[in-house]
Amino acid sequence: MDTINQVSQTGHEVLAAVLGVRGRDREKSLRVLLWRRGRPPQAGRWALPGGQLGATEDVESSIRRQLAEKVDVRQLTHVEQLSVFSAPERVPGRRVVATAFLGLVPCDVDPEIPDDTEWFPVSALPETAFDHGSIVLRARDRLRAKLSYTNLGFALAQPQFTMSALRRVYSAALGYRVSATNLQRVLSRRGLLEPTGGTAPSGPSGGRPAALFRFTGSGLRVTDPFAVLRPPSGEDVRSC
Amino acid sequence: MDTINQVSQTGHEVLAAVLGVRGRDREKSLRVLLWRRGRPPQAGRWALPGGQLGATEDVESSIRRQLAEKVDVRQLTHVEQLSVFSAPERVPGRRVVATAFLGLVPCDVDPEIPDDTEWFPVSALPETAFDHGSIVLRARDRLRAKLSYTNLGFALAQPQFTMSALRRVYSAALGYRVSATNLQRVLSRRGLLEPTGGTAPSGPSGGRPAALFRFTGSGLRVTDPFAVLRPPSGEDVRSC
DNA sequence: GCAAAAGTGTTTTCCCTACACCCATGG
DNA sequence: CCATGGGTGTAGGGAAAACACTTTTGC
């Protein structure tokens, strides 16, 4: 009990799994931004971007500040807390508690990234440092779940897109085929999609030109709050 | 930047909003266990149970250890992380980062609780210490959401129950009327409910004796993983 | 005209809510 | 035999997946 309660030098770091859909055509996949450690411990392994929590900032400000060095902040379309990782020996030698985040970037532009960073498919991670591999998987699972019951797709998509481009983005993120037809129906019914009026040129082999769409609004919204056990019609949820 | 990065004495605490459905009949409501602060700062205000993270434990072990002093641990049917609260001045004077948890206790037995703790309806909180009020609301929202798409009801219910008793539990937790009929259908269809074979005696004014049920299993299971955008029939979600 | 890609209409299926009706008990 | 609460059957609605079919382009 004394050892448990003893005052100790507990460090607090923030880490982010920045996810985005990258790659051309068939190679398109959900990828994560990793950074190659240059010095011990665990030199050569790939780590999540992040760093020490500062004295005058909260965890979200901190991770945004630190990501600004790796990814252009304007590129970050969504940031949310995942969970705390606090196993005593997660960083050997000293006690470091980590607050992990999910960050999302849209799939069109490839932001400038430093030489020691790289995008890796989440399905083929390299040797990761510390517990960072499991943080990436948690981020992937959170993203997949929220794609279903929120409008989070806006954070992965380009500002404008055709339905088949959006289909590829959802397919890569979810890990299975998504039908463009049904995707459009679902997102339209929920009022998340809006035609820009423009069209994309047809490809070299012809085909009807595709209409361009955009997402309405760019903040996270829950679109499917009660899967079952809805409140009775007419009755509202009491605020408490 | 220097002030942000300066090494500082950052404390780390764990806090839990322990929720349960308490009270007889019409007074039944979702309540939270709070503890009255005896000494400054904020003496007299009501706080969540918790304390300092120890050097050799992770955050979940820590909150379980600390709750054991307030609530019998065997009563805790579910514990999960909510989020980190880290506003620099959330505890005036010194820097304390908090990992907040949701804890659940079943609604039958009233565990022994110390003199300075009390169950308060979440809809009528007293003056709370620090940011603990907003933590309670986050816990409530998480519980309400998960009651819909997981089997989390098991953590609030008694070991055995009639459907109308379970209906009262769900109603209190969700904040609106739930029909016993449909509740039974939904939980049965998902394979979460199982008749014990026994029946409860009828009340003083007669009525058919109610059948007794229990939940199958007592670990959290997600029962409604894809509200929409399900994988095509036949196709599985690729593990990555 | 033909292939290719996009978009629409329609069918089927499934699940949930709502409501009517039947069942078992105490007085 | 009637009031009271428990349980079941069923109808209606809504949303999503699947698929057939039409539209628009390049060659």
Coordinates of C-alpha atoms in Angstrom, one line a residue, chain B residues 2 62 132-133:
Chain B
D2 CA 9.2 27.6 -22.9
S62 CA -6.4 2.2 -9.3
H132 CA -17.2 16.6 -11.2
G133 CA -20.7 17.7 -12.3

